Short mmCIF file of C-alpha atoms in Angstrom, two decimals:
data_model
loop_
_atom_site.label_atom_id
_atom_site.label_comp_id
_atom_site.label_asym_id
_atom_site.label_seq_id
_atom_site.Cartn_x
_atom_site.Cartn_y
_atom_site.Cartn_z
CA UNK R 1 227.42 141.83 36.81
CA UNK R 2 224.36 143.04 35.00
CA UNK R 3 221.11 143.44 36.93
CA UNK R 4 218.30 140.98 36.23
CA UNK R 5 215.51 142.21 34.08
CA UNK R 6 212.26 142.79 35.72
CA UNK R 7 209.59 140.29 34.70
CA UNK R 8 206.78 142.24 33.20
CA UNK R 9 203.75 141.60 31.07
CA UNK R 10 202.96 144.14 28.45
CA UNK R 11 199.37 144.60 27.25
CA UNK R 12 198.47 146.64 24.18
CA UNK R 13 195.06 148.18 24.52
CA UNK R 14 193.37 149.73 21.48
CA UNK R 15 190.67 152.24 22.30
CA UNK R 16 187.60 151.83 20.17
CA UNK R 17 186.54 155.42 19.95
CA UNK R 18 189.74 156.94 18.61
CA UNK R 19 191.89 153.95 17.63
CA UNK R 20 194.79 154.98 19.78
CA UNK R 21 196.92 152.21 21.18
CA UNK R 22 198.01 152.29 24.72
CA UNK R 23 200.66 150.14 26.25
CA UNK R 24 200.03 148.80 29.70
CA UNK R 25 202.84 147.20 31.63
CA UNK R 26 201.98 144.80 34.43
CA UNK R 27 204.51 143.24 36.67
CA UNK R 28 204.16 139.58 37.49
CA UNK R 29 203.78 140.45 41.15
CA UNK R 30 200.90 142.81 40.42
CA UNK R 31 199.31 140.26 38.17
CA UNK R 32 199.53 137.59 40.85
CA UNK R 33 198.17 140.01 43.42
CA UNK R 34 195.28 140.92 41.13
CA UNK R 35 194.54 137.29 40.45
CA UNK R 36 194.55 136.52 44.15
CA UNK R 37 192.30 139.47 44.79
CA UNK R 38 189.93 138.26 42.07
CA UNK R 39 189.93 134.78 43.53
CA UNK R 40 189.20 136.16 46.97
CA UNK R 41 186.45 138.41 45.67
CA UNK R 42 184.98 135.60 43.58
CA UNK R 43 185.12 133.18 46.49
CA UNK R 44 183.48 135.74 48.72
CA UNK R 45 180.77 136.31 46.14
CA UNK R 46 180.24 132.57 45.69
CA UNK R 47 180.07 132.09 49.45
CA UNK R 48 177.57 134.88 49.82
CA UNK R 49 175.56 133.57 46.87
CA UNK R 50 175.57 130.00 48.17
CA UNK R 51 174.64 131.17 51.65
CA UNK R 52 171.82 133.23 50.20
CA UNK R 53 170.67 130.25 48.16
CA UNK R 54 170.83 128.07 51.27
CA UNK R 55 168.79 130.62 53.18
CA UNK R 56 166.25 130.74 50.37
CA UNK R 57 166.05 126.95 50.34
CA UNK R 58 165.54 126.95 54.09
CA UNK R 59 162.89 129.62 53.74
CA UNK R 60 161.17 127.55 51.06
CA UNK R 61 161.36 124.47 53.26
CA UNK R 62 160.05 126.46 56.22
CA UNK R 63 157.24 127.79 54.09
CA UNK R 64 156.33 124.32 52.86
CA UNK R 65 156.54 122.97 56.42
CA UNK R 66 154.36 125.83 57.60
CA UNK R 67 151.84 125.04 54.88
CA UNK R 68 151.92 121.39 55.89
CA UNK R 69 151.51 122.25 59.57
CA UNK R 70 148.68 124.63 58.69
CA UNK R 71 146.97 121.91 56.65
CA UNK R 72 147.41 119.45 59.52
CA UNK R 73 146.06 122.06 61.92
CA UNK R 74 143.04 122.57 59.67
CA UNK R 75 142.55 118.79 59.53
CA UNK R 76 142.82 118.59 63.30
CA UNK R 77 140.32 121.42 63.71
CA UNK R 78 137.96 119.65 61.31
CA UNK R 79 138.53 116.34 63.13
CA UNK R 80 137.91 118.08 66.44
CA UNK R 81 134.63 119.47 65.16
CA UNK R 82 133.64 116.04 63.86
CA UNK R 83 134.61 114.43 67.16
CA UNK R 84 132.68 117.07 69.09
CA UNK R 85 129.70 116.42 66.84
CA UNK R 86 130.06 112.66 67.40
CA UNK R 87 130.42 113.22 71.14
CA UNK R 88 127.21 115.26 71.10
CA UNK R 89 125.48 112.47 69.16
CA UNK R 90 126.81 109.87 71.63
CA UNK R 91 125.79 112.02 74.59
CA UNK R 92 122.35 112.43 73.08
CA UNK R 93 122.13 108.69 72.43
CA UNK R 94 123.36 107.98 75.95
CA UNK R 95 120.79 110.38 77.36
CA UNK R 96 118.05 108.72 75.32
CA UNK R 97 119.26 105.29 76.44
CA UNK R 98 119.27 106.39 80.08
CA UNK R 99 115.79 107.87 79.68
CA UNK R 100 114.63 104.70 77.92
CA UNK R 101 116.15 102.56 80.68
CA UNK R 102 114.39 104.67 83.31
CA UNK R 103 111.10 104.30 81.44
CA UNK R 104 111.56 100.52 81.28
CA UNK R 105 112.45 100.34 84.99
CA UNK R 106 109.48 102.55 85.89
CA UNK R 107 107.14 100.35 83.90
CA UNK R 108 108.60 97.15 85.36
CA UNK R 109 108.14 98.67 88.81
CA UNK R 110 104.55 99.56 87.91
CA UNK R 111 104.00 96.01 86.64
CA UNK R 112 105.38 94.64 89.89
CA UNK R 113 103.17 97.08 91.80
CA UNK R 114 100.04 95.94 89.95
CA UNK R 115 100.90 92.27 90.55
CA UNK R 116 101.88 92.99 94.15
CA UNK R 117 98.58 94.74 94.85
CA UNK R 118 96.67 91.85 93.28
CA UNK R 119 98.75 89.37 95.27
CA UNK R 120 97.95 91.28 98.45
CA UNK R 121 94.22 91.09 97.70
CA UNK R 122 94.68 87.37 97.08
CA UNK R 123 96.66 86.69 100.26
CA UNK R 124 93.77 86.51 102.73
CA UNK R 125 92.82 82.98 101.76
CA UNK R 126 93.56 80.83 98.73
CA UNK R 127 90.53 78.75 97.86
CA UNK R 128 92.12 77.08 94.87
CA UNK R 129 93.69 74.34 96.95
CA UNK R 130 90.26 73.47 98.33
CA UNK R 131 88.87 73.15 94.83
CA UNK R 132 91.64 70.71 93.87
CA UNK R 133 91.00 68.23 96.65
CA UNK R 134 88.09 66.69 94.80
CA UNK R 135 88.97 63.67 92.59
CA UNK R 136 88.21 63.07 88.93
CA UNK R 137 89.22 63.89 85.40
CA UNK R 138 87.07 66.86 84.69
CA UNK R 139 84.35 65.38 86.95
CA UNK R 140 86.01 66.76 90.07
CA UNK R 141 82.77 68.42 91.12
CA UNK R 142 80.65 65.28 90.93
CA UNK R 143 81.57 64.21 94.43
CA UNK R 144 83.08 67.41 95.76
CA UNK R 145 80.04 69.65 96.17
CA UNK R 146 78.74 70.00 99.66
CA UNK R 147 75.06 70.71 100.01
CA UNK R 148 75.84 72.34 103.35
CA UNK R 149 77.46 75.21 101.46
CA UNK R 150 75.62 77.49 99.08
CA UNK R 151 75.98 76.66 95.40
CA UNK R 152 74.15 77.70 92.28
CA UNK R 153 74.78 79.49 89.02
CA UNK R 154 74.05 78.78 85.38
CA UNK R 155 74.18 75.14 84.28
CA UNK R 156 74.10 73.37 80.92
CA UNK R 157 72.33 70.01 81.03
CA UNK R 158 74.74 67.33 79.78
CA UNK R 159 72.55 64.28 80.47
CA UNK R 160 72.68 62.21 77.31
CA UNK R 161 74.02 65.17 75.33
CA UNK R 162 77.61 64.67 74.21
CA UNK R 163 77.30 66.63 70.99
CA UNK R 164 77.09 70.16 72.34
CA UNK R 165 80.37 72.03 72.59
CA UNK R 166 80.05 72.52 76.35
CA UNK R 167 79.44 68.82 77.00
CA UNK R 168 81.57 67.25 74.26
CA UNK R 169 84.52 66.64 76.59
CA UNK R 170 82.50 65.03 79.36
CA UNK R 171 83.94 61.55 78.87
CA UNK R 172 87.38 62.55 77.55
CA UNK R 173 90.68 63.14 79.33
CA UNK R 174 90.72 66.71 78.04
CA UNK R 175 87.48 67.83 79.60
CA UNK R 176 89.03 71.10 80.71
CA UNK R 177 90.57 71.99 77.36
CA UNK R 178 89.18 75.25 76.08
CA UNK R 179 89.40 76.36 72.48
CA UNK R 180 88.80 80.07 72.98
CA UNK R 181 90.64 82.24 70.44
CA UNK R 182 93.70 83.99 71.83
CA UNK R 183 94.33 81.32 74.46
CA UNK R 184 97.19 78.86 74.45
CA UNK R 185 96.38 75.44 75.95
CA UNK R 186 98.96 73.27 77.66
CA UNK R 187 98.88 70.10 79.71
CA UNK R 188 100.50 70.28 83.12
CA UNK R 189 102.90 67.49 84.06
CA UNK R 190 101.27 66.83 87.40
CA UNK R 191 97.65 66.98 86.26
CA UNK R 192 95.56 65.86 83.34
CA UNK R 193 93.61 69.06 83.53
CA UNK R 194 94.72 71.51 80.86
CA UNK R 195 96.05 74.89 81.86
CA UNK R 196 95.06 78.02 79.97
CA UNK R 197 97.79 80.58 79.48
CA UNK R 198 96.30 83.79 78.08
CA UNK R 199 98.10 85.48 75.22
CA UNK R 200 97.88 88.79 77.02
CA UNK R 201 98.37 91.20 74.15
CA UNK R 202 95.66 89.41 72.18
CA UNK R 203 93.19 90.24 74.96
CA UNK R 204 93.94 93.95 75.19
CA UNK R 205 92.70 94.76 71.68
CA UNK R 206 90.87 93.15 68.75
CA UNK R 207 92.58 90.06 67.33
CA UNK R 208 92.80 91.57 63.82
CA UNK R 209 95.29 94.17 65.08
CA UNK R 210 97.57 91.71 66.86
CA UNK R 211 98.91 89.83 63.82
CA UNK R 212 100.44 92.89 62.16
CA UNK R 213 101.67 94.54 65.34
CA UNK R 214 105.31 95.60 65.73
CA UNK R 215 105.74 97.32 69.07
CA UNK R 216 108.80 98.57 70.91
CA UNK R 217 109.47 97.52 74.49
CA UNK R 218 107.98 100.64 76.10
CA UNK R 219 104.71 100.28 74.22
CA UNK R 220 104.58 96.56 74.99
CA UNK R 221 105.11 97.24 78.70
CA UNK R 222 102.48 100.00 78.64
CA UNK R 223 100.01 97.59 77.07
CA UNK R 224 100.85 94.88 79.59
CA UNK R 225 100.36 97.36 82.43
CA UNK R 226 96.99 98.41 81.01
CA UNK R 227 96.13 94.77 80.42
CA UNK R 228 97.10 93.54 83.88
CA UNK R 229 94.86 96.22 85.35
CA UNK R 230 91.82 94.88 83.50
CA UNK R 231 92.49 91.12 83.34
CA UNK R 232 90.47 89.43 86.10
CA UNK R 233 93.25 88.33 88.46
CA UNK R 234 92.92 87.20 92.03
CA UNK R 235 89.85 86.48 94.13
CA UNK R 236 86.50 88.26 94.21
CA UNK R 237 85.91 87.08 97.79
CA UNK R 238 87.91 85.34 100.56
CA UNK R 239 85.69 82.26 100.86
CA UNK R 240 86.66 78.75 99.79
CA UNK R 241 85.48 77.20 96.52
CA UNK R 242 82.84 74.55 97.12
CA UNK R 243 81.79 74.07 93.49
CA UNK R 244 84.37 74.50 90.78
CA UNK R 245 84.22 75.06 87.06
CA UNK R 246 83.23 72.01 85.03
CA UNK R 247 80.88 69.07 85.26
CA UNK R 248 78.90 68.29 88.39
CA UNK R 249 75.76 66.59 89.59
CA UNK R 250 73.18 69.33 89.54
CA UNK R 251 71.81 70.37 92.94
CA UNK R 252 68.59 71.40 91.18
CA UNK R 253 67.88 68.60 88.70
CA UNK R 254 68.79 64.97 88.10
CA UNK R 255 71.86 64.32 85.98
CA UNK R 256 75.17 65.88 85.05
CA UNK R 257 75.45 69.56 84.19
CA UNK R 258 78.19 71.89 83.06
CA UNK R 259 78.87 74.57 85.69
CA UNK R 260 80.24 77.67 83.92
CA UNK R 261 81.76 79.38 86.94
CA UNK R 262 83.03 78.76 90.46
CA UNK R 263 81.02 79.09 93.68
CA UNK R 264 82.65 80.70 96.72
CA UNK R 265 81.14 79.70 100.04
CA UNK R 266 80.51 82.91 101.97
CA UNK R 267 78.47 84.19 104.84
CA UNK R 268 75.51 86.41 104.01
CA UNK R 269 76.61 90.01 103.48
CA UNK R 270 80.29 89.27 102.73
CA UNK R 271 81.99 91.87 100.54
CA UNK R 272 82.34 91.04 96.85
CA UNK R 273 85.14 92.90 95.01
CA UNK R 274 86.04 93.35 91.36
CA UNK R 275 88.98 91.30 90.10
CA UNK R 276 90.03 93.94 87.56
CA UNK R 277 89.48 97.50 86.38
CA UNK R 278 86.45 97.93 84.16
CA UNK R 279 82.99 99.32 83.55
CA UNK R 280 79.79 98.00 85.10
CA UNK R 281 77.86 96.72 82.11
CA UNK R 282 74.78 95.42 83.91
CA UNK R 283 73.15 95.27 87.32
CA UNK R 284 70.05 93.11 87.01
CA UNK R 285 67.94 90.34 88.50
CA UNK R 286 66.85 87.07 86.92
CA UNK R 287 65.61 83.69 88.05
CA UNK R 288 68.96 81.93 87.53
CA UNK R 289 71.58 84.38 88.80
CA UNK R 290 69.38 86.38 91.13
CA UNK R 291 70.96 89.80 91.64
CA UNK R 292 73.92 89.84 89.26
CA UNK R 293 76.61 92.38 88.36
CA UNK R 294 78.47 92.11 85.05
CA UNK R 295 81.75 94.02 84.69
CA UNK R 296 83.21 94.62 81.21
CA UNK R 297 87.01 94.83 81.42
CA UNK R 298 87.48 95.22 77.65
CA UNK R 299 85.59 94.45 74.47
CA UNK R 300 86.47 90.79 74.94
CA UNK R 301 86.66 90.22 78.71
CA UNK R 302 83.73 90.18 81.13
CA UNK R 303 83.32 88.95 84.71
CA UNK R 304 80.04 88.03 86.37
CA UNK R 305 79.16 88.15 90.08
CA UNK R 306 75.86 86.43 90.88
CA UNK R 307 73.45 85.67 93.77
CA UNK R 308 74.19 88.99 95.51
CA UNK R 309 72.01 90.25 98.30
CA UNK R 310 72.80 93.86 97.45
CA UNK R 311 74.57 95.69 94.62
CA UNK R 312 76.72 98.70 95.53
CA UNK R 313 77.41 99.83 91.96
CA UNK R 314 75.24 101.04 89.09
CA UNK R 315 75.18 100.53 85.32
CA UNK R 316 77.96 102.41 83.53
CA UNK R 317 80.00 103.02 86.67
CA UNK R 318 83.78 102.85 86.30
CA UNK R 319 85.46 100.63 88.89
CA UNK R 320 88.95 99.50 89.87
CA UNK R 321 90.36 96.17 91.00
CA UNK R 322 89.51 95.55 94.64
CA UNK R 323 86.51 97.93 94.63
CA UNK R 324 83.41 96.54 96.35
CA UNK R 325 80.63 95.58 93.93
CA UNK R 326 78.07 94.24 96.35
CA UNK R 327 77.27 91.86 99.19
CA UNK R 328 77.03 88.07 99.07
CA UNK R 329 73.59 86.54 99.24
CA UNK R 330 71.44 83.67 98.03
CA UNK R 331 69.20 85.26 95.42
CA UNK R 332 68.11 83.38 92.29
CA UNK R 333 68.68 79.65 91.93
CA UNK R 334 70.84 78.97 94.98
CA UNK R 335 71.09 76.53 97.88
CA UNK R 336 72.55 79.06 100.31
CA UNK R 337 74.69 82.20 100.67
CA UNK R 338 77.59 82.17 98.20
CA UNK R 339 79.09 83.96 95.21
CA UNK R 340 78.86 82.51 91.71
CA UNK R 341 81.83 83.96 89.76
CA UNK R 342 82.38 83.69 86.01
CA UNK R 343 85.11 84.82 83.62
CA UNK R 344 83.86 85.22 80.05
CA UNK R 345 86.17 85.78 77.06
CA UNK R 346 84.72 86.36 73.62
CA UNK R 347 81.33 85.28 74.95
CA UNK R 348 82.58 81.94 76.28
CA UNK R 349 82.97 80.96 79.93
CA UNK R 350 86.55 80.22 81.03
CA UNK R 351 87.67 78.50 84.22
CA UNK R 352 88.33 81.41 86.66
CA UNK R 353 90.88 79.32 88.57
CA UNK R 354 93.19 79.69 85.59
CA UNK R 355 93.37 83.44 86.23
CA UNK R 356 93.78 83.00 89.98
CA UNK R 357 96.76 80.73 89.22
CA UNK R 358 98.05 83.30 86.74
CA UNK R 359 98.33 85.83 89.57
CA UNK R 360 100.74 83.55 91.44
CA UNK R 361 102.74 82.82 88.28
CA UNK R 362 103.14 86.51 87.48
CA UNK R 363 104.05 87.27 91.09
CA UNK R 364 106.85 84.68 90.99
CA UNK R 365 108.15 86.22 87.77
CA UNK R 366 108.02 89.91 88.66
CA UNK R 367 108.27 90.07 92.46
#
């Protein structure tokens, strides 16, 4: 039996340089083995190439992620700096607010202290109630004056004269209404006598400056503190009022007169004190007031203390509320020892009781 022929593949290879032909015999087994080896090598190469590509992709992704993280970090650093800057601004604002609050509290405490000190000076005896016992609508003094107590002071004759400004309200229900600039007038519910409520800031400086003023709270409080130190609050003496502000039968002439102050009944030599900080404008004598001391509290506010037996201050002297100005007496036109006290705003006499009442109102508000 003849042997089987070997399966072979014959390749003819022509060399380019010399043209010789070579015959190459490849068995099928060798060819299959070579093909398998090529497949294995190719697969290995493809695996290595794909793995390398995957690694490169991962590296690229990592790089991009790193760039993104770096950008986010930079944003966070920038945000941190902005937040720190905002925190500093807020801390500064909080510090300013705390300082501002402390300033406000300090000024409110100082306001309360000023009112409290005035209230203490006013606590010995309140003569206002005595002055309100007398009847009448603006003529409360016509039957209320006692000739046993000293009275006096400047008077405007209102007999038959209803045209002058001081006497125009003699027969009206509004005989105590005052039309001084910078004062707000209101009627009380329990009395027909009008009540004056000072517009305080308008009294601390010229009226022309008030209209255009825009002040912050601290400056307003400072001005109120300065103002409350100079506004004539409280009592100049502890005696009772025996002749109030307004119309009365004159103790010196026949007929009705306008009394431009209040008379405090006092014993001879009683201490007379200033009702506000100010400057002594005048210490003088005249036939009407006798020995009189005028105290200027501002360009617009003046108080007058008349019929003194002795003055303890001099012209131009700076004084404080509660400081002794002189001693009570009966000099000038007077029926006995007393103090004639006036409050003058813009050259016009105002009822001093209004300012005594204002002390109590402010004390209720601030204390």
